[in-house]
PDB file of C-alpha atoms in Angstrom:
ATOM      1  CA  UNK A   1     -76.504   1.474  13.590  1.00 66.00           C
ATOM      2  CA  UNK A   2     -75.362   3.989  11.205  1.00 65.00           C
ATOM      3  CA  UNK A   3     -74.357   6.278  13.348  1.00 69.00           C
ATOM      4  CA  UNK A   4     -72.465   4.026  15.044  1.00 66.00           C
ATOM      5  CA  UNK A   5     -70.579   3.015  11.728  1.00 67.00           C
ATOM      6  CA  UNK A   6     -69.922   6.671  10.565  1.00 70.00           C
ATOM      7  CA  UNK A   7     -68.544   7.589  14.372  1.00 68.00           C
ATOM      8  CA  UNK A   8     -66.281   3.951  14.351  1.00 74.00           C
ATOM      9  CA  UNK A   9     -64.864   5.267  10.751  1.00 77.00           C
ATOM     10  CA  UNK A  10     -62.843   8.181  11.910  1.00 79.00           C
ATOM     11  CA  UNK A  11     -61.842   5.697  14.353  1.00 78.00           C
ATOM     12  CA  UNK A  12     -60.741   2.576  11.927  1.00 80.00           C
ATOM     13  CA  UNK A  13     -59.029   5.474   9.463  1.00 81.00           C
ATOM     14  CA  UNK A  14     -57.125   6.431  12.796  1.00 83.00           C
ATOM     15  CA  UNK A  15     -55.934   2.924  13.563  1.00 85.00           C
ATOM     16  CA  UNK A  16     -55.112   1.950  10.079  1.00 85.00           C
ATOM     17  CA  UNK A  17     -52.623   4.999   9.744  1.00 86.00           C
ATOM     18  CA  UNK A  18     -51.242   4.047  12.629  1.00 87.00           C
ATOM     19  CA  UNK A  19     -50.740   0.523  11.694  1.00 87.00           C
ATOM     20  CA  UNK A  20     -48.684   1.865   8.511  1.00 90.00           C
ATOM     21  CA  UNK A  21     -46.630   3.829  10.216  1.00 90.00           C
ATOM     22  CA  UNK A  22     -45.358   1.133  12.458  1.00 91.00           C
ATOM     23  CA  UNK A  23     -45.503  -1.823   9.523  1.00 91.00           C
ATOM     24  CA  UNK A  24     -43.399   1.379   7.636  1.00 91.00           C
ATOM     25  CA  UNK A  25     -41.315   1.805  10.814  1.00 92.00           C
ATOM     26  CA  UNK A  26     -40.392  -1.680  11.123  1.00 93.00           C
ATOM     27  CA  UNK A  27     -39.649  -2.185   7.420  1.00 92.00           C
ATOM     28  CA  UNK A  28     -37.390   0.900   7.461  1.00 92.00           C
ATOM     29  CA  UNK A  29     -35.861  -0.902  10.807  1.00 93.00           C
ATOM     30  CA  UNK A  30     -35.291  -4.245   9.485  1.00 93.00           C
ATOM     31  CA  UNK A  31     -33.832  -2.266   6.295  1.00 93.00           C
ATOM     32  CA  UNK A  32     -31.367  -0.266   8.685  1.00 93.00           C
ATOM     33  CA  UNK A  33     -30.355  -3.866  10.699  1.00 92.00           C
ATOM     34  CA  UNK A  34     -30.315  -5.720   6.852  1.00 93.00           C
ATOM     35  CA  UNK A  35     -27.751  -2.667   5.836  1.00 94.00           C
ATOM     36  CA  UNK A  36     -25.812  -2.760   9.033  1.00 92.00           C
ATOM     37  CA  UNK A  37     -25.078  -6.324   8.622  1.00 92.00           C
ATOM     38  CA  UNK A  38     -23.742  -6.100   5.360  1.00 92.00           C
ATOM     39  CA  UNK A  39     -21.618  -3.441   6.257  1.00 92.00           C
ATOM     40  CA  UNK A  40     -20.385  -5.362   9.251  1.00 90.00           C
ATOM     41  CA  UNK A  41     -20.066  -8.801   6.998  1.00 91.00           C
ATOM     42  CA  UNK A  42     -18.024  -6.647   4.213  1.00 89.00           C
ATOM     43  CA  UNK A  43     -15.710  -4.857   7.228  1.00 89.00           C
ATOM     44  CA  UNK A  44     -15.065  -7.838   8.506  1.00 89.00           C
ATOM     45  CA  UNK A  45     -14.009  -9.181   4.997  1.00 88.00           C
ATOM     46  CA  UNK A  46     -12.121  -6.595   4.059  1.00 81.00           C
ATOM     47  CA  UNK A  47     -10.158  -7.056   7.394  1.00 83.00           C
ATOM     48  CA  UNK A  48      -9.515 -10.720   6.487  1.00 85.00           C
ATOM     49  CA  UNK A  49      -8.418  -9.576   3.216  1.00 81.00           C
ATOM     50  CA  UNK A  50      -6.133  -7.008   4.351  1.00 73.00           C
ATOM     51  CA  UNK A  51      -4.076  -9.467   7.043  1.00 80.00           C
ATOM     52  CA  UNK A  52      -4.302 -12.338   3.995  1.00 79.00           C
ATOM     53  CA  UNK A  53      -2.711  -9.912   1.795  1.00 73.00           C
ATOM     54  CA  UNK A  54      -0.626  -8.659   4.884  1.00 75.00           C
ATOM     55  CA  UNK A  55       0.796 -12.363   5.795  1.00 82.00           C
ATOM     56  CA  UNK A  56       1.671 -12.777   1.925  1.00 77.00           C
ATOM     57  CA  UNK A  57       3.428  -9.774   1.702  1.00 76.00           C
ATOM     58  CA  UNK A  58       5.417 -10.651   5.299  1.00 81.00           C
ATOM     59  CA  UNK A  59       6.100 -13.903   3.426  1.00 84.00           C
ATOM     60  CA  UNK A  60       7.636 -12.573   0.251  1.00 81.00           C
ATOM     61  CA  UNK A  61       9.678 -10.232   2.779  1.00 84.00           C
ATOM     62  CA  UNK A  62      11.634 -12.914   4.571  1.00 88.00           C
ATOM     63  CA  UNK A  63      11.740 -15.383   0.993  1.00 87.00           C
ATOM     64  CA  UNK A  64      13.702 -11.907  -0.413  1.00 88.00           C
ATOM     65  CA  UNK A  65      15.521 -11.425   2.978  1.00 89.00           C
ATOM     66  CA  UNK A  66      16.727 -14.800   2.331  1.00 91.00           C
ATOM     67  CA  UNK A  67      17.765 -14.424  -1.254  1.00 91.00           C
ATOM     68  CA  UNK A  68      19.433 -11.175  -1.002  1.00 91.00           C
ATOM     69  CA  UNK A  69      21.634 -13.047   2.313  1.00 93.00           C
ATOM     70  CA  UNK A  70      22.376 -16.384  -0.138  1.00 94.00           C
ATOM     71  CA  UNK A  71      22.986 -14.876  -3.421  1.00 94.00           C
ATOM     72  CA  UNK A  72      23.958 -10.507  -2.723  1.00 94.00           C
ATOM     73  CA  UNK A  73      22.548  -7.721  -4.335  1.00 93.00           C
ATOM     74  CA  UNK A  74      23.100  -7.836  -7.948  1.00 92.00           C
ATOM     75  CA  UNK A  75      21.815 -11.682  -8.252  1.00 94.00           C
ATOM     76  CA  UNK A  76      19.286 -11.076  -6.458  1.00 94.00           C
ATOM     77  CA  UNK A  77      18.170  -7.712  -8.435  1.00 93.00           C
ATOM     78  CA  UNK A  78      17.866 -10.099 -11.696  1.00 93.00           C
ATOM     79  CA  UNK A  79      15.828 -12.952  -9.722  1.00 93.00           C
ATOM     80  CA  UNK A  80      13.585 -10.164  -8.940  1.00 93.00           C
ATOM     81  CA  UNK A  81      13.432  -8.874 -12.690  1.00 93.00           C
ATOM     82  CA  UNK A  82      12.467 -12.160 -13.770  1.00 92.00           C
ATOM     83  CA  UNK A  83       9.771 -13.071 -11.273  1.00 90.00           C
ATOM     84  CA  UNK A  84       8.445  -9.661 -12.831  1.00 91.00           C
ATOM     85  CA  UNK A  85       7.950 -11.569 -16.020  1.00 88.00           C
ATOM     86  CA  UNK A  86       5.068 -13.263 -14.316  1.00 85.00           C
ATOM     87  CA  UNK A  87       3.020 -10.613 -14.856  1.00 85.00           C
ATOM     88  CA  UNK A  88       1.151  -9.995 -17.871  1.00 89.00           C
ATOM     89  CA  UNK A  89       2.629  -7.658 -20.243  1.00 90.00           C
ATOM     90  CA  UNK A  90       1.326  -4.888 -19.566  1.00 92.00           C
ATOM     91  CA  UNK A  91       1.457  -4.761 -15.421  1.00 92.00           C
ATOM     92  CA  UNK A  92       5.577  -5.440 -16.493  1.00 92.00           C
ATOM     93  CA  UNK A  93       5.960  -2.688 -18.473  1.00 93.00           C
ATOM     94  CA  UNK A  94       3.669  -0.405 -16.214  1.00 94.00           C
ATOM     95  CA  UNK A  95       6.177  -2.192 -13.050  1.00 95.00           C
ATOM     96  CA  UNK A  96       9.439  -1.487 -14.871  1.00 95.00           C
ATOM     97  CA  UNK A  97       8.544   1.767 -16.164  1.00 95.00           C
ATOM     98  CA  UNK A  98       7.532   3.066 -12.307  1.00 96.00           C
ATOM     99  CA  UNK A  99      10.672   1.388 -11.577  1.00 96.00           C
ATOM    100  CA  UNK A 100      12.881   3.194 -13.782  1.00 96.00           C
ATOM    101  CA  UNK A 101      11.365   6.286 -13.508  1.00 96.00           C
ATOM    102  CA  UNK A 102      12.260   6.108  -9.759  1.00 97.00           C
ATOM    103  CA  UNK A 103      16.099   5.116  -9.872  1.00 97.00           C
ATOM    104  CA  UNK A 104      16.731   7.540 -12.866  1.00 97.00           C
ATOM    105  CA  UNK A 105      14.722  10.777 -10.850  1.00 97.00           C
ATOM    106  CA  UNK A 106      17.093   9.410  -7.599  1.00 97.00           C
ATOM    107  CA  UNK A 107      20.206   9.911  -9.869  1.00 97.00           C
ATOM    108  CA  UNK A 108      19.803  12.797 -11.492  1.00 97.00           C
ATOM    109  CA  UNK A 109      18.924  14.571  -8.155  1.00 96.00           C
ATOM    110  CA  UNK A 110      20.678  12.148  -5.226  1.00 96.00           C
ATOM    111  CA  UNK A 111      20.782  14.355  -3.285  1.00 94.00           C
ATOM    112  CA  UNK A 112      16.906  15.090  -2.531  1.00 95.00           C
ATOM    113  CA  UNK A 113      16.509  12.696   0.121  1.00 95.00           C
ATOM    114  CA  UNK A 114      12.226  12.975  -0.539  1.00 95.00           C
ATOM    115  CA  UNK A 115      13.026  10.611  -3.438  1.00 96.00           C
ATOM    116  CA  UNK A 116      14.902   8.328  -1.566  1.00 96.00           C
ATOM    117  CA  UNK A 117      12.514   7.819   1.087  1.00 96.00           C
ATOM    118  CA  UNK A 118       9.105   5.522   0.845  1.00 95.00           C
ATOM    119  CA  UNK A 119       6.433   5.132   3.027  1.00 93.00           C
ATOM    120  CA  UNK A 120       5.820   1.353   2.508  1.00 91.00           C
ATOM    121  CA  UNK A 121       2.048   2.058   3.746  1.00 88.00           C
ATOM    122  CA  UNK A 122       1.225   4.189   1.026  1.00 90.00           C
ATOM    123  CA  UNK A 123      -1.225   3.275  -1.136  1.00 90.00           C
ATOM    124  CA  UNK A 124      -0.311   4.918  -4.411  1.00 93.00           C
ATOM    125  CA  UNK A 125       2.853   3.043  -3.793  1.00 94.00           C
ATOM    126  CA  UNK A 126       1.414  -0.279  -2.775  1.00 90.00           C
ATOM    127  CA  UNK A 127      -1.169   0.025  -5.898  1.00 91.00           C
ATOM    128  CA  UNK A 128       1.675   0.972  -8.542  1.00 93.00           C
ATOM    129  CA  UNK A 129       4.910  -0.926  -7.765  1.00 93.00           C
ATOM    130  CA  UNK A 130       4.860  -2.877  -4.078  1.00 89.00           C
ATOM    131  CA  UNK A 131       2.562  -5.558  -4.106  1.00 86.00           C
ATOM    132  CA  UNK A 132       3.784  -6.581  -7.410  1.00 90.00           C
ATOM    133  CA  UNK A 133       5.848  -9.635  -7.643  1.00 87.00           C
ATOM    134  CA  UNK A 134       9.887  -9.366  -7.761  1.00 91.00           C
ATOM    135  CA  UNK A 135       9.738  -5.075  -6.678  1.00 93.00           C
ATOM    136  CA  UNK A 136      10.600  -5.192  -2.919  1.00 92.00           C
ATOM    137  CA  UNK A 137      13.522  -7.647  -3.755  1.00 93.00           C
ATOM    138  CA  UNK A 138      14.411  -5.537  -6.442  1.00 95.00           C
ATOM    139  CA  UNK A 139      14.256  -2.494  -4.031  1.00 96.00           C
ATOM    140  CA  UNK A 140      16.081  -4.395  -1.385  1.00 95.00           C
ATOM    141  CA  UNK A 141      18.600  -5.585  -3.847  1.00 95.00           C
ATOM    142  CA  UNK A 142      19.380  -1.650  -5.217  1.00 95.00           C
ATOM    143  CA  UNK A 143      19.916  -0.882  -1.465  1.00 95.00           C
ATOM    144  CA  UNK A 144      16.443   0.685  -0.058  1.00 96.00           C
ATOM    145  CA  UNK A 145      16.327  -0.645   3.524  1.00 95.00           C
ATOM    146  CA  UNK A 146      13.680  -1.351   5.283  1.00 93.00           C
ATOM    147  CA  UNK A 147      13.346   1.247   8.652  1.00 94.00           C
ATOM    148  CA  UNK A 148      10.787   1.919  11.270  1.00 94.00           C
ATOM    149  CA  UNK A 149      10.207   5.650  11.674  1.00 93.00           C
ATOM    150  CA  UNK A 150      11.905   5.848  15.098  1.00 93.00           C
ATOM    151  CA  UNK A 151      14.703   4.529  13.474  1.00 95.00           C
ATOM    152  CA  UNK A 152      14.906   6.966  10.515  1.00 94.00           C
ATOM    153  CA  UNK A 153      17.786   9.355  10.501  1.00 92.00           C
ATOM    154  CA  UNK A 154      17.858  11.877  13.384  1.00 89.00           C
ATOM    155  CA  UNK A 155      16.201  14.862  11.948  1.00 90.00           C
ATOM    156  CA  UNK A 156      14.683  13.068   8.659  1.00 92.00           C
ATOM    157  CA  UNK A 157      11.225  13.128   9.500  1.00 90.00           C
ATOM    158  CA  UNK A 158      10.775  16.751  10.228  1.00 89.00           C
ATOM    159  CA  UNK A 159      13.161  17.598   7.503  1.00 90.00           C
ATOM    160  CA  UNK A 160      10.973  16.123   5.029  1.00 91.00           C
ATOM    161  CA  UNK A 161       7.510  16.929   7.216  1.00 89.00           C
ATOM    162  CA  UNK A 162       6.325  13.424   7.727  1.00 88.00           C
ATOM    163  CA  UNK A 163       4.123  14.402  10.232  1.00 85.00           C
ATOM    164  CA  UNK A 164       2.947  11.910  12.986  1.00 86.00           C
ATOM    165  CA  UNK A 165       2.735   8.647  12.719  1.00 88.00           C
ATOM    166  CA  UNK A 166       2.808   5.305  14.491  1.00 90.00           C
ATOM    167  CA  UNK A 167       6.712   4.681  15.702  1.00 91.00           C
ATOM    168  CA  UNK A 168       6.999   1.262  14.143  1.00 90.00           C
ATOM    169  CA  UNK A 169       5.231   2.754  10.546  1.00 92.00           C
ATOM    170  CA  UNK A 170       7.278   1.499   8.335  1.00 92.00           C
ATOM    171  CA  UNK A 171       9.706   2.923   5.686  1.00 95.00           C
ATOM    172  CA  UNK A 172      12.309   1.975   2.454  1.00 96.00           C
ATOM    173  CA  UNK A 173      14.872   3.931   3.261  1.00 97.00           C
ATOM    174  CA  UNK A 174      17.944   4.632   0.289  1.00 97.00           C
ATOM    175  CA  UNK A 175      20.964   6.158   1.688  1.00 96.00           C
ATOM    176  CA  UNK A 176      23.020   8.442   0.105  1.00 96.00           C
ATOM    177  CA  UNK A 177      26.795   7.694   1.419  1.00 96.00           C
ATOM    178  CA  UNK A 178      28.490  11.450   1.842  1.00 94.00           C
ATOM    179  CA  UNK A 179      29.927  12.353  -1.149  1.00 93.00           C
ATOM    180  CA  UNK A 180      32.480  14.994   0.238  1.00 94.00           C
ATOM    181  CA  UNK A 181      33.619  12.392   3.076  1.00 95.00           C
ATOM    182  CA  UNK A 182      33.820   9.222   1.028  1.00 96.00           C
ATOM    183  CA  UNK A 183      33.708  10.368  -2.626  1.00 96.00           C
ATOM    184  CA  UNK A 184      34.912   7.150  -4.762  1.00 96.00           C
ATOM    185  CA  UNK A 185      32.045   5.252  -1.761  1.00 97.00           C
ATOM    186  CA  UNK A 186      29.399   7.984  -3.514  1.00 97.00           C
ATOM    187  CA  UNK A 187      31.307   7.547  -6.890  1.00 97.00           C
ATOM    188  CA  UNK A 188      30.103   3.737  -7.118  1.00 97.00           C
ATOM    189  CA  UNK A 189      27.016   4.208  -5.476  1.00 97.00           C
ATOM    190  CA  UNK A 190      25.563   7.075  -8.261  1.00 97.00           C
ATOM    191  CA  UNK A 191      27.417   4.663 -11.305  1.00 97.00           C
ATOM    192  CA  UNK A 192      25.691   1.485 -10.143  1.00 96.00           C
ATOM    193  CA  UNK A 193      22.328   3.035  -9.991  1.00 96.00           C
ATOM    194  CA  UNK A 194      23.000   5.331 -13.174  1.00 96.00           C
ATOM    195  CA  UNK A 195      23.444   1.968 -14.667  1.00 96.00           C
ATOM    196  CA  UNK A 196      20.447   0.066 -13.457  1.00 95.00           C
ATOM    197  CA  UNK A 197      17.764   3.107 -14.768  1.00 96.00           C
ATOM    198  CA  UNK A 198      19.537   2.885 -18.193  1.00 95.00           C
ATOM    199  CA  UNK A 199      19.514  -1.097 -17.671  1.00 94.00           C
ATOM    200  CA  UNK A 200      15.550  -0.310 -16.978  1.00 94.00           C
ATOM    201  CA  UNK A 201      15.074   1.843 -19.451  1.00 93.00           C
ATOM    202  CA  UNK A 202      16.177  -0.177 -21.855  1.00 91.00           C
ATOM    203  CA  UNK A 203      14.056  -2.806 -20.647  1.00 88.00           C
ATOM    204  CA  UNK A 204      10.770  -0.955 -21.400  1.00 76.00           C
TER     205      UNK A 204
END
C-alpha cells in the first residue's frame, strides 16, 4: 500500500501542476476578455463622445452661419466676444489672448499665407481656441472661411506642404485680397484687422 502511495505521488504532483496552469491560464484569459471589453466599452464611448461633441459643434456652425447672414461681420464679431464672457475668467483671457496673438502675427506678416490658413481638425487648435464658445463666429466674422481642401487655392496645399489628406478635410481659410491689384481693397482689409488685435489686446 505504500508503494502504491509513493508511486501515485509523482503522479498527483503531476496533475496538480497541471491543474494550475490551466486555472492560471484561464484567469489570465478571462483577464485578457475582462480588458478587451473595457477597451471596446471606452472606444465605443469615446466614439459617442466625439459625434456628440461633433453634432454640437455642426450646430454652433449653422446658429453663426445664421448670425453672420442676419446681422454682417462686425455685429456679429461682438456677439461672439460676448458669448466669450461665458467662460470663466481665466479660459477668456487664455481665448482672447490666443485670439489676439493670431490676428496681430497675421498683420504684421499678411503676407505669410501659413498664418492665415487653419486646419479646423487640429487638435492644438480645437483644444486652445475652437471648441470654445463665440471663436468660430468670431473667426467667421474677421473673414476666415470655411474650405474643403479640394477647394483650397490652386497650388496652396503643396505650397505650404499639407501633405495628404482626406478631400473634404476641412479648413479656415483668410484671404489676403492682392495688394498690388486692388491696393485701397488690401488697404481696409490690413486696417480693420490692425484694429481688431489692438481692440483684443486691449481686451486682455
Amino acid at each position: 500500500r505504500l508503494a502504491a502511495e509513493a508511486a501515485r505521488k509523482p503522479l498527483d504532483e503531476l496533475m496538480a501542476a497541471n491543474q494550475q496552469r490551466l486555472d492560471a491560464q484561464k484567469a489570465a484569459e478571462e483577464e485578457a476578455r475582462r480588458k478587451a471589453e473595457e477597451e471596446t466599452r471606452a472606444e465605443r464611448e469615446a466614439e459617442e463622445e466625439r459625434k456628440a461633441e461633433e453634432e454640437t459643434l455642426l450646430r454652433a456652425e449653422q446658429e453663426c452661419e445664421r448670425r453672420l447672414a442676419e446681422v454682417g461681420a462686425d455685429e456679429a464679431c461682438a456677439e461672439a466676444l460676448t458669448s466669450m464672457l461665458a467662460a470663466s475668467v481665466g479660459t477668456y483671457r487664455e481665448v482672447v489672448e490666443g485670439l489676439h496673438s493670431m490676428l496681430g502675427t497675421i498683420a504684421a506678416e499678411p503676407a505669410d499665407a501659413r498664418l492665415r490658413l487653419i486646419r479646423v481638425g487640429n487638435e492644438v487648435f480645437q483644444k486652445s481656441l475652437g471648441r470654445h464658445p463665440g471663436v468660430w463666429q468670431f473667426l467667421r466674422g474677421i473673414g476666415f472661411k470655411v474650405l474643403t481642401r479640394e477647394a483650397l487655392p490652386e497650388g496652396l496645399p503643396a505650397a505650404l506642404s499639407l501633405g495628404t489628406g482626406p478631400p473634404l478635410e476641412r479648413f479656415l481659410w483668410f484671404k489676403e485680397p492682392n495688394m498690388m491689384e486692388a491696393y485701397e481693397e488690401w488697404a481696409d482689409w490690413h486696417k480693420r484687422l490692425t484694429a481688431v488685435a489692438n481692440f483684443l489686446q486691449g481686451l486682455q
